[in-house]
Amino acid sequence: MTPRKIIIDTDPGQDDAAAIMLALASPELEVLGITAVAGNVPLALTARNAGIVTEICGRSDVPVFAGASAPLKRKLVTAEHVHGKTGLDGVELFEPARPLETGNAVDFIIETLRNEPERTVTLCALGPLTNIATVFERVPGVVARVKEIVLMGGGFFEGGNITPSAEFNIYVDPEAADIVFRSGAPITMMPLDVTHKVLTTRARVQRLRANGNRPSVAMAGMLEFFERFDEQKYGTDGGPLHDPTVIAWLIDPGMFGGRDCNVRIETGSELTLGATVVDWWKVTGLPENAFVVDSVDSERFFDLFIERVGRL
Ligand code: BDR
Ligand code: CA
């Protein structure tokens, strides 16, 4: 089996860290690089956190590039209230031994798409879409070279999590999301509708910790911090583990269900800024531009996640 080549564009974030771990642990995937974007916390922290996660996994061979420090047209909105001041609260942090790459994330993505054979590189987007939109704006020709974009973002039946109608990643940079959804690249979208079905229950976090290896123990600590906010908000046992759904989709798409839809992004309204308008019932006649996932076998998801992180 030839592993699928991916670039992870991310704003770690405990659930981003979980996604990076799942990817690094999985032989089906080859992580060409990690590109950081401002989101959950400012860029200096998301870039550092990506390096911390690769080092915890014993995979400092994977290069980390810093990208956009602010959305295309707006002031950065961050989420320390969810992720803590560092973005990765819940585990002891350190300065990564391997420094950041000197090049920019956007250049790295462009170069990689140009150098790798056409339609062999998948972009996994776990944060605001600023880096990827900048790539498409700067070199529109590379869109056709992308195999697929799999992104965590949006919410439809489930509503929003940062405003009543917007999910955080899309809300932070709606203009970037609009560019990506209009780009013509094949998109798979993991909205809150599916991620809210993947809950880090106490029993699951205990199973993860019982793996005993450094990444599992570190991730268990991060999840215990991360879930407290959503547990209080939603009254659930555990919180949603958003970003690893993107990676699980690439490894075992059979655990998910969804449908092709037209998706548009609200960029004008103050009230519903960043809303993802999903034409689930095909009432507009507009062309489908994304596969929208809404269901998951959560036991199968956690069996995969816990087993894989245990391998690191
Ligand atoms: C998304 O926002 C961030 O806080 C998480 O890392 C995830 O990517 C969920 O809305
Ligand atoms: Ca994220």
PDB file of C-alpha atoms and ligand atoms in Angstrom:
ATOM      1  CA  MET A   1       0.000   0.000   0.000  1.00  0.00           C
ATOM      2  CA  THR A   2       1.376   3.410  -0.945  1.00  0.00           C
ATOM      3  CA  PRO A   3       0.574   5.840   1.848  1.00  0.00           C
ATOM      4  CA  ARG A   4      -1.556   8.832   0.986  1.00  0.00           C
ATOM      5  CA  LYS A   5       0.415  12.105   1.096  1.00  0.00           C
ATOM      6  CA  ILE A   6      -1.034  14.785   3.315  1.00  0.00           C
ATOM      7  CA  ILE A   7      -0.228  18.265   4.593  1.00  0.00           C
ATOM      8  CA  ILE A   8      -1.823  19.137   7.930  1.00  0.00           C
ATOM      9  CA  ASP A   9      -2.807  22.806   8.191  1.00  0.00           C
ATOM     10  CA  THR A  10      -3.579  23.449  11.828  1.00  0.00           C
ATOM     11  CA  ASP A  11      -3.921  25.717  14.879  1.00  0.00           C
ATOM     12  CA  PRO A  12      -3.110  23.407  17.840  1.00  0.00           C
ATOM     13  CA  GLY A  13      -5.330  23.185  19.983  1.00  0.00           C
ATOM     14  CA  GLN A  14      -5.685  19.904  21.925  1.00  0.00           C
ATOM     15  CA  ASP A  15      -7.976  18.358  19.295  1.00  0.00           C
ATOM     16  CA  ASP A  16      -5.575  19.423  16.543  1.00  0.00           C
ATOM     17  CA  ALA A  17      -2.844  17.677  18.543  1.00  0.00           C
ATOM     18  CA  ALA A  18      -5.012  14.556  18.647  1.00  0.00           C
ATOM     19  CA  ALA A  19      -5.400  14.724  14.857  1.00  0.00           C
ATOM     20  CA  ILE A  20      -1.651  15.126  14.343  1.00  0.00           C
ATOM     21  CA  MET A  21      -1.005  12.120  16.602  1.00  0.00           C
ATOM     22  CA  LEU A  22      -3.525   9.964  14.738  1.00  0.00           C
ATOM     23  CA  ALA A  23      -1.915  10.900  11.410  1.00  0.00           C
ATOM     24  CA  LEU A  24       1.645  10.283  12.586  1.00  0.00           C
ATOM     25  CA  ALA A  25       0.620   6.894  13.991  1.00  0.00           C
ATOM     26  CA  SER A  26      -1.050   5.690  10.788  1.00  0.00           C
ATOM     27  CA  PRO A  27       0.839   3.841   8.036  1.00  0.00           C
ATOM     28  CA  GLU A  28      -1.893   4.715   5.533  1.00  0.00           C
ATOM     29  CA  LEU A  29      -0.694   8.340   5.641  1.00  0.00           C
ATOM     30  CA  GLU A  30       2.548  10.151   4.909  1.00  0.00           C
ATOM     31  CA  VAL A  31       2.666  13.546   6.590  1.00  0.00           C
ATOM     32  CA  LEU A  32       4.741  15.732   4.241  1.00  0.00           C
ATOM     33  CA  GLY A  33       4.634  18.692   6.600  1.00  0.00           C
ATOM     34  CA  ILE A  34       2.608  20.580   9.139  1.00  0.00           C
ATOM     35  CA  THR A  35       1.607  24.179   8.448  1.00  0.00           C
ATOM     36  CA  ALA A  36       0.504  26.379  11.317  1.00  0.00           C
ATOM     37  CA  VAL A  37      -2.113  29.107  11.160  1.00  0.00           C
ATOM     38  CA  ALA A  38      -3.385  31.563  13.757  1.00  0.00           C
ATOM     39  CA  GLY A  39      -6.659  30.427  15.292  1.00  0.00           C
ATOM     40  CA  ASN A  40      -7.196  28.879  18.702  1.00  0.00           C
ATOM     41  CA  VAL A  41      -4.200  30.924  19.890  1.00  0.00           C
ATOM     42  CA  PRO A  42      -1.844  33.319  18.056  1.00  0.00           C
ATOM     43  CA  LEU A  43       0.522  31.962  15.398  1.00  0.00           C
ATOM     44  CA  ALA A  44       3.678  31.884  17.541  1.00  0.00           C
ATOM     45  CA  LEU A  45       1.911  29.454  19.874  1.00  0.00           C
ATOM     46  CA  THR A  46       0.195  27.288  17.246  1.00  0.00           C
ATOM     47  CA  ALA A  47       3.525  26.873  15.415  1.00  0.00           C
ATOM     48  CA  ARG A  48       5.356  26.013  18.626  1.00  0.00           C
ATOM     49  CA  ASN A  49       2.593  23.635  19.687  1.00  0.00           C
ATOM     50  CA  ALA A  50       2.827  21.731  16.390  1.00  0.00           C
ATOM     51  CA  GLY A  51       6.551  21.191  17.081  1.00  0.00           C
ATOM     52  CA  ILE A  52       5.800  20.057  20.627  1.00  0.00           C
ATOM     53  CA  VAL A  53       3.305  17.468  19.383  1.00  0.00           C
ATOM     54  CA  THR A  54       5.675  16.017  16.772  1.00  0.00           C
ATOM     55  CA  GLU A  55       8.393  15.781  19.430  1.00  0.00           C
ATOM     56  CA  ILE A  56       6.065  14.058  21.929  1.00  0.00           C
ATOM     57  CA  CYS A  57       5.367  11.549  19.144  1.00  0.00           C
ATOM     58  CA  GLY A  58       9.086  11.030  18.483  1.00  0.00           C
ATOM     59  CA  ARG A  59       8.520  12.430  14.973  1.00  0.00           C
ATOM     60  CA  SER A  60      10.600  15.602  14.888  1.00  0.00           C
ATOM     61  CA  ASP A  61      11.550  14.547  11.346  1.00  0.00           C
ATOM     62  CA  VAL A  62       8.253  16.124  10.192  1.00  0.00           C
ATOM     63  CA  PRO A  63       8.845  19.788   9.281  1.00  0.00           C
ATOM     64  CA  VAL A  64       6.655  22.529  10.746  1.00  0.00           C
ATOM     65  CA  PHE A  65       6.096  25.808   8.882  1.00  0.00           C
ATOM     66  CA  ALA A  66       4.452  28.972  10.210  1.00  0.00           C
ATOM     67  CA  GLY A  67       1.880  30.653   7.972  1.00  0.00           C
ATOM     68  CA  ALA A  68      -0.709  33.395   8.390  1.00  0.00           C
ATOM     69  CA  SER A  69      -0.742  35.329  11.651  1.00  0.00           C
ATOM     70  CA  ALA A  70      -4.126  36.941  10.961  1.00  0.00           C
ATOM     71  CA  PRO A  71      -7.248  36.291   8.865  1.00  0.00           C
ATOM     72  CA  LEU A  72      -7.423  37.743   5.336  1.00  0.00           C
ATOM     73  CA  LYS A  73      -9.569  40.775   6.195  1.00  0.00           C
ATOM     74  CA  ARG A  74     -10.397  40.670   9.878  1.00  0.00           C
ATOM     75  CA  LYS A  75      -8.875  40.865  13.307  1.00  0.00           C
ATOM     76  CA  LEU A  76      -7.933  37.503  14.772  1.00  0.00           C
ATOM     77  CA  VAL A  77     -10.441  35.937  17.170  1.00  0.00           C
ATOM     78  CA  THR A  78      -8.892  33.291  19.452  1.00  0.00           C
ATOM     79  CA  ALA A  79     -10.302  30.593  21.765  1.00  0.00           C
ATOM     80  CA  GLU A  80      -8.245  30.572  24.959  1.00  0.00           C
ATOM     81  CA  HIS A  81     -11.518  30.127  26.844  1.00  0.00           C
ATOM     82  CA  VAL A  82     -11.647  26.617  25.373  1.00  0.00           C
ATOM     83  CA  HIS A  83      -7.995  25.631  24.913  1.00  0.00           C
ATOM     84  CA  GLY A  84      -6.275  27.584  27.709  1.00  0.00           C
ATOM     85  CA  LYS A  85      -3.625  30.286  27.398  1.00  0.00           C
ATOM     86  CA  THR A  86      -1.098  28.076  25.611  1.00  0.00           C
ATOM     87  CA  GLY A  87      -3.589  26.336  23.317  1.00  0.00           C
ATOM     88  CA  LEU A  88      -2.385  23.002  24.688  1.00  0.00           C
ATOM     89  CA  ASP A  89      -3.163  23.353  28.385  1.00  0.00           C
ATOM     90  CA  GLY A  90      -3.331  20.058  30.266  1.00  0.00           C
ATOM     91  CA  VAL A  91       0.210  18.852  29.658  1.00  0.00           C
ATOM     92  CA  GLU A  92       3.662  20.157  30.538  1.00  0.00           C
ATOM     93  CA  LEU A  93       4.966  22.163  27.600  1.00  0.00           C
ATOM     94  CA  PHE A  94       8.539  22.780  26.451  1.00  0.00           C
ATOM     95  CA  GLU A  95      10.510  24.457  23.673  1.00  0.00           C
ATOM     96  CA  PRO A  96      10.726  21.968  20.761  1.00  0.00           C
ATOM     97  CA  ALA A  97      14.279  20.823  19.976  1.00  0.00           C
ATOM     98  CA  ARG A  98      13.765  21.175  16.213  1.00  0.00           C
ATOM     99  CA  PRO A  99      13.281  24.801  15.202  1.00  0.00           C
ATOM    100  CA  LEU A 100      10.542  25.892  12.850  1.00  0.00           C
ATOM    101  CA  GLU A 101      11.402  25.766   9.148  1.00  0.00           C
ATOM    102  CA  THR A 102      12.584  29.118   7.844  1.00  0.00           C
ATOM    103  CA  GLY A 103      10.198  29.086   4.857  1.00  0.00           C
ATOM    104  CA  ASN A 104       6.578  30.183   4.991  1.00  0.00           C
ATOM    105  CA  ALA A 105       3.700  27.708   5.183  1.00  0.00           C
ATOM    106  CA  VAL A 106       2.010  29.121   2.086  1.00  0.00           C
ATOM    107  CA  ASP A 107       5.183  28.717  -0.005  1.00  0.00           C
ATOM    108  CA  PHE A 108       5.629  25.189   1.320  1.00  0.00           C
ATOM    109  CA  ILE A 109       2.100  24.199   0.286  1.00  0.00           C
ATOM    110  CA  ILE A 110       2.537  25.761  -3.178  1.00  0.00           C
ATOM    111  CA  GLU A 111       5.930  24.113  -3.740  1.00  0.00           C
ATOM    112  CA  THR A 112       4.673  20.735  -2.559  1.00  0.00           C
ATOM    113  CA  LEU A 113       1.627  20.857  -4.830  1.00  0.00           C
ATOM    114  CA  ARG A 114       3.877  21.800  -7.747  1.00  0.00           C
ATOM    115  CA  ASN A 115       6.537  19.187  -7.079  1.00  0.00           C
ATOM    116  CA  GLU A 116       4.403  16.165  -6.222  1.00  0.00           C
ATOM    117  CA  PRO A 117       2.482  14.422  -9.006  1.00  0.00           C
ATOM    118  CA  GLU A 118      -0.874  16.025  -9.792  1.00  0.00           C
ATOM    119  CA  ARG A 119      -3.766  15.056  -7.468  1.00  0.00           C
ATOM    120  CA  THR A 120      -1.657  13.098  -5.021  1.00  0.00           C
ATOM    121  CA  VAL A 121      -1.548  15.578  -2.124  1.00  0.00           C
ATOM    122  CA  THR A 122      -4.467  15.939   0.298  1.00  0.00           C
ATOM    123  CA  LEU A 123      -4.800  19.071   2.416  1.00  0.00           C
ATOM    124  CA  CYS A 124      -6.130  18.420   5.910  1.00  0.00           C
ATOM    125  CA  ALA A 125      -7.439  21.703   7.307  1.00  0.00           C
ATOM    126  CA  LEU A 126      -7.987  21.816  11.057  1.00  0.00           C
ATOM    127  CA  GLY A 127      -8.146  25.562  11.667  1.00  0.00           C
ATOM    128  CA  PRO A 128      -9.191  28.790   9.945  1.00  0.00           C
ATOM    129  CA  LEU A 129      -8.654  28.451   6.175  1.00  0.00           C
ATOM    130  CA  THR A 130      -6.348  31.476   5.814  1.00  0.00           C
ATOM    131  CA  ASN A 131      -3.238  29.600   4.622  1.00  0.00           C
ATOM    132  CA  ILE A 132      -5.095  27.519   2.063  1.00  0.00           C
ATOM    133  CA  ALA A 133      -7.082  30.470   0.707  1.00  0.00           C
ATOM    134  CA  THR A 134      -3.835  32.430   0.366  1.00  0.00           C
ATOM    135  CA  VAL A 135      -2.328  29.572  -1.645  1.00  0.00           C
ATOM    136  CA  PHE A 136      -5.320  29.565  -4.003  1.00  0.00           C
ATOM    137  CA  GLU A 137      -5.336  33.367  -4.341  1.00  0.00           C
ATOM    138  CA  ARG A 138      -1.621  33.531  -5.050  1.00  0.00           C
ATOM    139  CA  VAL A 139      -1.393  30.613  -7.508  1.00  0.00           C
ATOM    140  CA  PRO A 140      -4.874  29.678  -8.771  1.00  0.00           C
ATOM    141  CA  GLY A 141      -3.298  27.008 -10.986  1.00  0.00           C
ATOM    142  CA  VAL A 142      -2.437  24.786  -8.029  1.00  0.00           C
ATOM    143  CA  VAL A 143      -6.108  24.185  -7.144  1.00  0.00           C
ATOM    144  CA  ALA A 144      -6.307  21.574  -9.908  1.00  0.00           C
ATOM    145  CA  ARG A 145      -3.305  19.765  -8.423  1.00  0.00           C
ATOM    146  CA  VAL A 146      -4.992  19.146  -5.045  1.00  0.00           C
ATOM    147  CA  LYS A 147      -6.321  15.615  -4.564  1.00  0.00           C
ATOM    148  CA  GLU A 148      -8.812  16.616  -1.880  1.00  0.00           C
ATOM    149  CA  ILE A 149      -9.330  19.069   0.953  1.00  0.00           C
ATOM    150  CA  VAL A 150     -10.683  17.466   4.098  1.00  0.00           C
ATOM    151  CA  LEU A 151     -11.602  20.130   6.612  1.00  0.00           C
ATOM    152  CA  MET A 152     -13.087  20.482  10.050  1.00  0.00           C
ATOM    153  CA  GLY A 153     -15.441  23.406   9.952  1.00  0.00           C
ATOM    154  CA  GLY A 154     -18.998  24.611   9.922  1.00  0.00           C
ATOM    155  CA  GLY A 155     -22.192  23.313  11.408  1.00  0.00           C
ATOM    156  CA  PHE A 156     -25.671  23.110  10.013  1.00  0.00           C
ATOM    157  CA  PHE A 157     -28.281  21.123  11.929  1.00  0.00           C
ATOM    158  CA  GLU A 158     -26.143  21.581  15.025  1.00  0.00           C
ATOM    159  CA  GLY A 159     -25.817  25.369  14.670  1.00  0.00           C
ATOM    160  CA  GLY A 160     -22.630  27.155  15.719  1.00  0.00           C
ATOM    161  CA  ASN A 161     -20.245  27.047  18.652  1.00  0.00           C
ATOM    162  CA  ILE A 162     -18.710  30.539  18.637  1.00  0.00           C
ATOM    163  CA  THR A 163     -21.947  32.304  17.654  1.00  0.00           C
ATOM    164  CA  PRO A 164     -25.416  30.747  17.426  1.00  0.00           C
ATOM    165  CA  SER A 165     -24.902  30.191  13.698  1.00  0.00           C
ATOM    166  CA  ALA A 166     -21.129  29.943  13.140  1.00  0.00           C
ATOM    167  CA  GLU A 167     -18.493  27.370  13.949  1.00  0.00           C
ATOM    168  CA  PHE A 168     -15.117  28.731  15.137  1.00  0.00           C
ATOM    169  CA  ASN A 169     -12.819  27.825  12.191  1.00  0.00           C
ATOM    170  CA  ILE A 170     -15.151  29.341   9.605  1.00  0.00           C
ATOM    171  CA  TYR A 171     -16.091  32.335  11.776  1.00  0.00           C
ATOM    172  CA  VAL A 172     -12.462  33.377  12.302  1.00  0.00           C
ATOM    173  CA  ASP A 173     -11.818  33.761   8.580  1.00  0.00           C
ATOM    174  CA  PRO A 174     -15.082  33.601   6.601  1.00  0.00           C
ATOM    175  CA  GLU A 175     -13.528  35.242   3.514  1.00  0.00           C
ATOM    176  CA  ALA A 176     -10.891  32.489   3.407  1.00  0.00           C
ATOM    177  CA  ALA A 177     -13.567  29.813   3.788  1.00  0.00           C
ATOM    178  CA  ASP A 178     -15.542  31.421   0.973  1.00  0.00           C
ATOM    179  CA  ILE A 179     -12.499  31.261  -1.335  1.00  0.00           C
ATOM    180  CA  VAL A 180     -11.893  27.601  -0.489  1.00  0.00           C
ATOM    181  CA  PHE A 181     -15.537  26.535  -0.949  1.00  0.00           C
ATOM    182  CA  ARG A 182     -15.676  28.336  -4.309  1.00  0.00           C
ATOM    183  CA  SER A 183     -12.299  26.991  -5.462  1.00  0.00           C
ATOM    184  CA  GLY A 184     -13.531  23.889  -7.271  1.00  0.00           C
ATOM    185  CA  ALA A 185     -11.208  21.597  -5.298  1.00  0.00           C
ATOM    186  CA  PRO A 186     -12.889  18.404  -4.035  1.00  0.00           C
ATOM    187  CA  ILE A 187     -13.916  19.081  -0.420  1.00  0.00           C
ATOM    188  CA  THR A 188     -14.981  16.812   2.410  1.00  0.00           C
ATOM    189  CA  MET A 189     -16.405  18.753   5.325  1.00  0.00           C
ATOM    190  CA  MET A 190     -16.519  17.588   8.948  1.00  0.00           C
ATOM    191  CA  PRO A 191     -18.972  19.993  10.608  1.00  0.00           C
ATOM    192  CA  LEU A 192     -20.144  20.108  14.226  1.00  0.00           C
ATOM    193  CA  ASP A 193     -22.996  17.830  13.116  1.00  0.00           C
ATOM    194  CA  VAL A 194     -20.526  14.937  13.114  1.00  0.00           C
ATOM    195  CA  THR A 195     -17.885  16.089  15.616  1.00  0.00           C
ATOM    196  CA  HIS A 196     -20.511  16.494  18.344  1.00  0.00           C
ATOM    197  CA  LYS A 197     -21.092  12.732  18.045  1.00  0.00           C
ATOM    198  CA  VAL A 198     -17.474  11.949  18.933  1.00  0.00           C
ATOM    199  CA  LEU A 199     -17.311  12.477  22.694  1.00  0.00           C
ATOM    200  CA  THR A 200     -14.248  12.027  24.887  1.00  0.00           C
ATOM    201  CA  THR A 201     -16.111  10.156  27.645  1.00  0.00           C
ATOM    202  CA  ARG A 202     -14.283   9.396  30.885  1.00  0.00           C
ATOM    203  CA  ALA A 203     -14.092   5.710  29.952  1.00  0.00           C
ATOM    204  CA  ARG A 204     -12.498   6.492  26.586  1.00  0.00           C
ATOM    205  CA  VAL A 205      -9.904   8.853  28.076  1.00  0.00           C
ATOM    206  CA  GLN A 206      -9.059   6.183  30.669  1.00  0.00           C
ATOM    207  CA  ARG A 207      -8.556   3.607  27.923  1.00  0.00           C
ATOM    208  CA  LEU A 208      -6.285   6.030  26.095  1.00  0.00           C
ATOM    209  CA  ARG A 209      -4.195   6.731  29.203  1.00  0.00           C
ATOM    210  CA  ALA A 210      -3.924   3.000  29.884  1.00  0.00           C
ATOM    211  CA  ASN A 211      -1.889   2.655  26.657  1.00  0.00           C
ATOM    212  CA  GLY A 212       0.912   3.995  28.859  1.00  0.00           C
ATOM    213  CA  ASN A 213       3.101   5.496  26.093  1.00  0.00           C
ATOM    214  CA  ARG A 214       4.117   9.160  26.196  1.00  0.00           C
ATOM    215  CA  PRO A 215       1.727  10.441  23.476  1.00  0.00           C
ATOM    216  CA  SER A 216      -1.281   8.631  24.995  1.00  0.00           C
ATOM    217  CA  VAL A 217      -0.602   9.918  28.509  1.00  0.00           C
ATOM    218  CA  ALA A 218       0.012  13.455  27.214  1.00  0.00           C
ATOM    219  CA  MET A 219      -3.166  13.345  25.120  1.00  0.00           C
ATOM    220  CA  ALA A 220      -5.232  12.076  28.060  1.00  0.00           C
ATOM    221  CA  GLY A 221      -4.044  15.078  30.093  1.00  0.00           C
ATOM    222  CA  MET A 222      -4.855  17.492  27.274  1.00  0.00           C
ATOM    223  CA  LEU A 223      -8.313  16.005  26.750  1.00  0.00           C
ATOM    224  CA  GLU A 224      -9.181  16.255  30.423  1.00  0.00           C
ATOM    225  CA  PHE A 225      -8.449  19.979  30.241  1.00  0.00           C
ATOM    226  CA  PHE A 226     -10.097  20.478  26.852  1.00  0.00           C
ATOM    227  CA  GLU A 227     -13.379  18.709  27.557  1.00  0.00           C
ATOM    228  CA  ARG A 228     -14.248  20.663  30.725  1.00  0.00           C
ATOM    229  CA  PHE A 229     -15.553  23.642  28.715  1.00  0.00           C
ATOM    230  CA  ASP A 230     -17.893  21.639  26.481  1.00  0.00           C
ATOM    231  CA  GLU A 231     -19.010  19.317  29.284  1.00  0.00           C
ATOM    232  CA  GLN A 232     -20.278  22.349  31.154  1.00  0.00           C
ATOM    233  CA  LYS A 233     -21.801  23.858  28.041  1.00  0.00           C
ATOM    234  CA  TYR A 234     -23.542  20.763  26.665  1.00  0.00           C
ATOM    235  CA  GLY A 235     -23.983  18.735  29.862  1.00  0.00           C
ATOM    236  CA  THR A 236     -22.331  15.656  28.315  1.00  0.00           C
ATOM    237  CA  ASP A 237     -19.848  13.053  29.540  1.00  0.00           C
ATOM    238  CA  GLY A 238     -16.809  14.272  27.579  1.00  0.00           C
ATOM    239  CA  GLY A 239     -16.493  16.906  24.887  1.00  0.00           C
ATOM    240  CA  PRO A 240     -16.418  16.695  21.078  1.00  0.00           C
ATOM    241  CA  LEU A 241     -13.084  15.648  19.571  1.00  0.00           C
ATOM    242  CA  HIS A 242     -13.388  17.686  16.394  1.00  0.00           C
ATOM    243  CA  ASP A 243     -10.212  17.636  14.334  1.00  0.00           C
ATOM    244  CA  PRO A 244      -9.236  13.926  14.350  1.00  0.00           C
ATOM    245  CA  THR A 245     -12.412  13.171  12.372  1.00  0.00           C
ATOM    246  CA  VAL A 246     -10.548  14.636   9.370  1.00  0.00           C
ATOM    247  CA  ILE A 247      -7.750  12.091   9.721  1.00  0.00           C
ATOM    248  CA  ALA A 248     -10.077   9.191  10.565  1.00  0.00           C
ATOM    249  CA  TRP A 249     -11.949   9.909   7.325  1.00  0.00           C
ATOM    250  CA  LEU A 250      -8.760   9.300   5.347  1.00  0.00           C
ATOM    251  CA  ILE A 251      -8.026   6.042   7.160  1.00  0.00           C
ATOM    252  CA  ASP A 252     -11.514   4.514   7.454  1.00  0.00           C
ATOM    253  CA  PRO A 253     -14.193   6.487   5.559  1.00  0.00           C
ATOM    254  CA  GLY A 254     -16.645   3.624   6.062  1.00  0.00           C
ATOM    255  CA  MET A 255     -17.292   4.737   9.634  1.00  0.00           C
ATOM    256  CA  PHE A 256     -18.853   7.990   8.378  1.00  0.00           C
ATOM    257  CA  GLY A 257     -21.982   8.947   6.457  1.00  0.00           C
ATOM    258  CA  GLY A 258     -22.969  12.119   4.621  1.00  0.00           C
ATOM    259  CA  ARG A 259     -24.009  13.507   1.259  1.00  0.00           C
ATOM    260  CA  ASP A 260     -22.845  15.801  -1.532  1.00  0.00           C
ATOM    261  CA  CYS A 261     -24.239  19.309  -1.097  1.00  0.00           C
ATOM    262  CA  ASN A 262     -23.824  22.877  -2.160  1.00  0.00           C
ATOM    263  CA  VAL A 263     -22.201  24.844   0.660  1.00  0.00           C
ATOM    264  CA  ARG A 264     -21.906  28.610   0.811  1.00  0.00           C
ATOM    265  CA  ILE A 265     -20.341  30.835   3.439  1.00  0.00           C
ATOM    266  CA  GLU A 266     -21.940  33.930   4.932  1.00  0.00           C
ATOM    267  CA  THR A 267     -19.464  36.816   4.749  1.00  0.00           C
ATOM    268  CA  GLY A 268     -21.768  39.831   4.897  1.00  0.00           C
ATOM    269  CA  SER A 269     -24.258  39.605   7.721  1.00  0.00           C
ATOM    270  CA  GLU A 270     -23.157  40.753  11.145  1.00  0.00           C
ATOM    271  CA  LEU A 271     -25.716  38.429  12.725  1.00  0.00           C
ATOM    272  CA  THR A 272     -24.785  35.203  10.941  1.00  0.00           C
ATOM    273  CA  LEU A 273     -21.182  35.875   9.886  1.00  0.00           C
ATOM    274  CA  GLY A 274     -19.330  32.630   9.124  1.00  0.00           C
ATOM    275  CA  ALA A 275     -22.473  30.491   8.876  1.00  0.00           C
ATOM    276  CA  THR A 276     -22.114  27.511   6.537  1.00  0.00           C
ATOM    277  CA  VAL A 277     -25.276  27.383   4.444  1.00  0.00           C
ATOM    278  CA  VAL A 278     -25.584  23.718   3.476  1.00  0.00           C
ATOM    279  CA  ASP A 279     -28.184  22.868   0.847  1.00  0.00           C
ATOM    280  CA  TRP A 280     -28.884  19.497   2.437  1.00  0.00           C
ATOM    281  CA  TRP A 281     -32.342  19.180   0.864  1.00  0.00           C
ATOM    282  CA  LYS A 282     -31.244  20.370  -2.623  1.00  0.00           C
ATOM    283  CA  VAL A 283     -33.604  23.306  -2.750  1.00  0.00           C
ATOM    284  CA  THR A 284     -31.332  25.717  -4.609  1.00  0.00           C
ATOM    285  CA  GLY A 285     -30.302  23.709  -7.650  1.00  0.00           C
ATOM    286  CA  LEU A 286     -26.774  25.029  -7.108  1.00  0.00           C
ATOM    287  CA  PRO A 287     -23.895  22.658  -7.926  1.00  0.00           C
ATOM    288  CA  GLU A 288     -22.581  20.374  -5.179  1.00  0.00           C
ATOM    289  CA  ASN A 289     -19.168  21.523  -3.967  1.00  0.00           C
ATOM    290  CA  ALA A 290     -18.598  19.440  -0.834  1.00  0.00           C
ATOM    291  CA  PHE A 291     -19.273  16.064   0.700  1.00  0.00           C
ATOM    292  CA  VAL A 292     -20.860  16.996   4.027  1.00  0.00           C
ATOM    293  CA  VAL A 293     -20.464  14.412   6.777  1.00  0.00           C
ATOM    294  CA  ASP A 294     -23.179  14.139   9.432  1.00  0.00           C
ATOM    295  CA  SER A 295     -22.854  10.707  11.022  1.00  0.00           C
ATOM    296  CA  VAL A 296     -20.150   8.495  12.515  1.00  0.00           C
ATOM    297  CA  ASP A 297     -19.765   5.194  14.332  1.00  0.00           C
ATOM    298  CA  SER A 298     -18.158   6.721  17.412  1.00  0.00           C
ATOM    299  CA  GLU A 299     -17.087   3.370  18.943  1.00  0.00           C
ATOM    300  CA  ARG A 300     -15.222   2.528  15.751  1.00  0.00           C
ATOM    301  CA  PHE A 301     -13.680   5.997  15.769  1.00  0.00           C
ATOM    302  CA  PHE A 302     -12.343   5.682  19.330  1.00  0.00           C
ATOM    303  CA  ASP A 303     -11.163   2.094  18.775  1.00  0.00           C
ATOM    304  CA  LEU A 304      -9.079   3.419  15.895  1.00  0.00           C
ATOM    305  CA  PHE A 305      -7.858   6.520  17.713  1.00  0.00           C
ATOM    306  CA  ILE A 306      -6.846   4.756  20.928  1.00  0.00           C
ATOM    307  CA  GLU A 307      -5.200   1.823  19.173  1.00  0.00           C
ATOM    308  CA  ARG A 308      -3.214   4.052  16.807  1.00  0.00           C
ATOM    309  CA  VAL A 309      -1.972   6.560  19.388  1.00  0.00           C
ATOM    310  CA  GLY A 310      -0.894   3.545  21.450  1.00  0.00           C
ATOM    311  CA  ARG A 311       1.472   2.562  18.625  1.00  0.00           C
ATOM    312  CA  LEU A 312       3.503   5.781  18.795  1.00  0.00           C
TER     313      LEU A 312
HETATM  314  C1  BDR B   1     -12.721  23.855  15.878  1.00  0.00           C
HETATM  315  O1  BDR B   1     -12.300  25.056  16.509  1.00  0.00           O
HETATM  316  C2  BDR B   1     -11.162  24.826  17.296  1.00  0.00           C
HETATM  317  O2  BDR B   1     -11.352  25.348  18.561  1.00  0.00           O
HETATM  318  C3  BDR B   1     -10.923  23.331  17.316  1.00  0.00           C
HETATM  319  O3  BDR B   1      -9.527  23.063  17.276  1.00  0.00           O
HETATM  320  C4  BDR B   1     -11.600  22.847  16.058  1.00  0.00           C
HETATM  321  O4  BDR B   1     -10.747  22.892  14.939  1.00  0.00           O
HETATM  322  C5  BDR B   1     -14.051  23.428  16.479  1.00  0.00           C
HETATM  323  O5  BDR B   1     -14.998  24.415  16.275  1.00  0.00           O
HETATM  324 CA    CA B   2      -8.354  23.237  15.177  1.00  0.00          CA
END
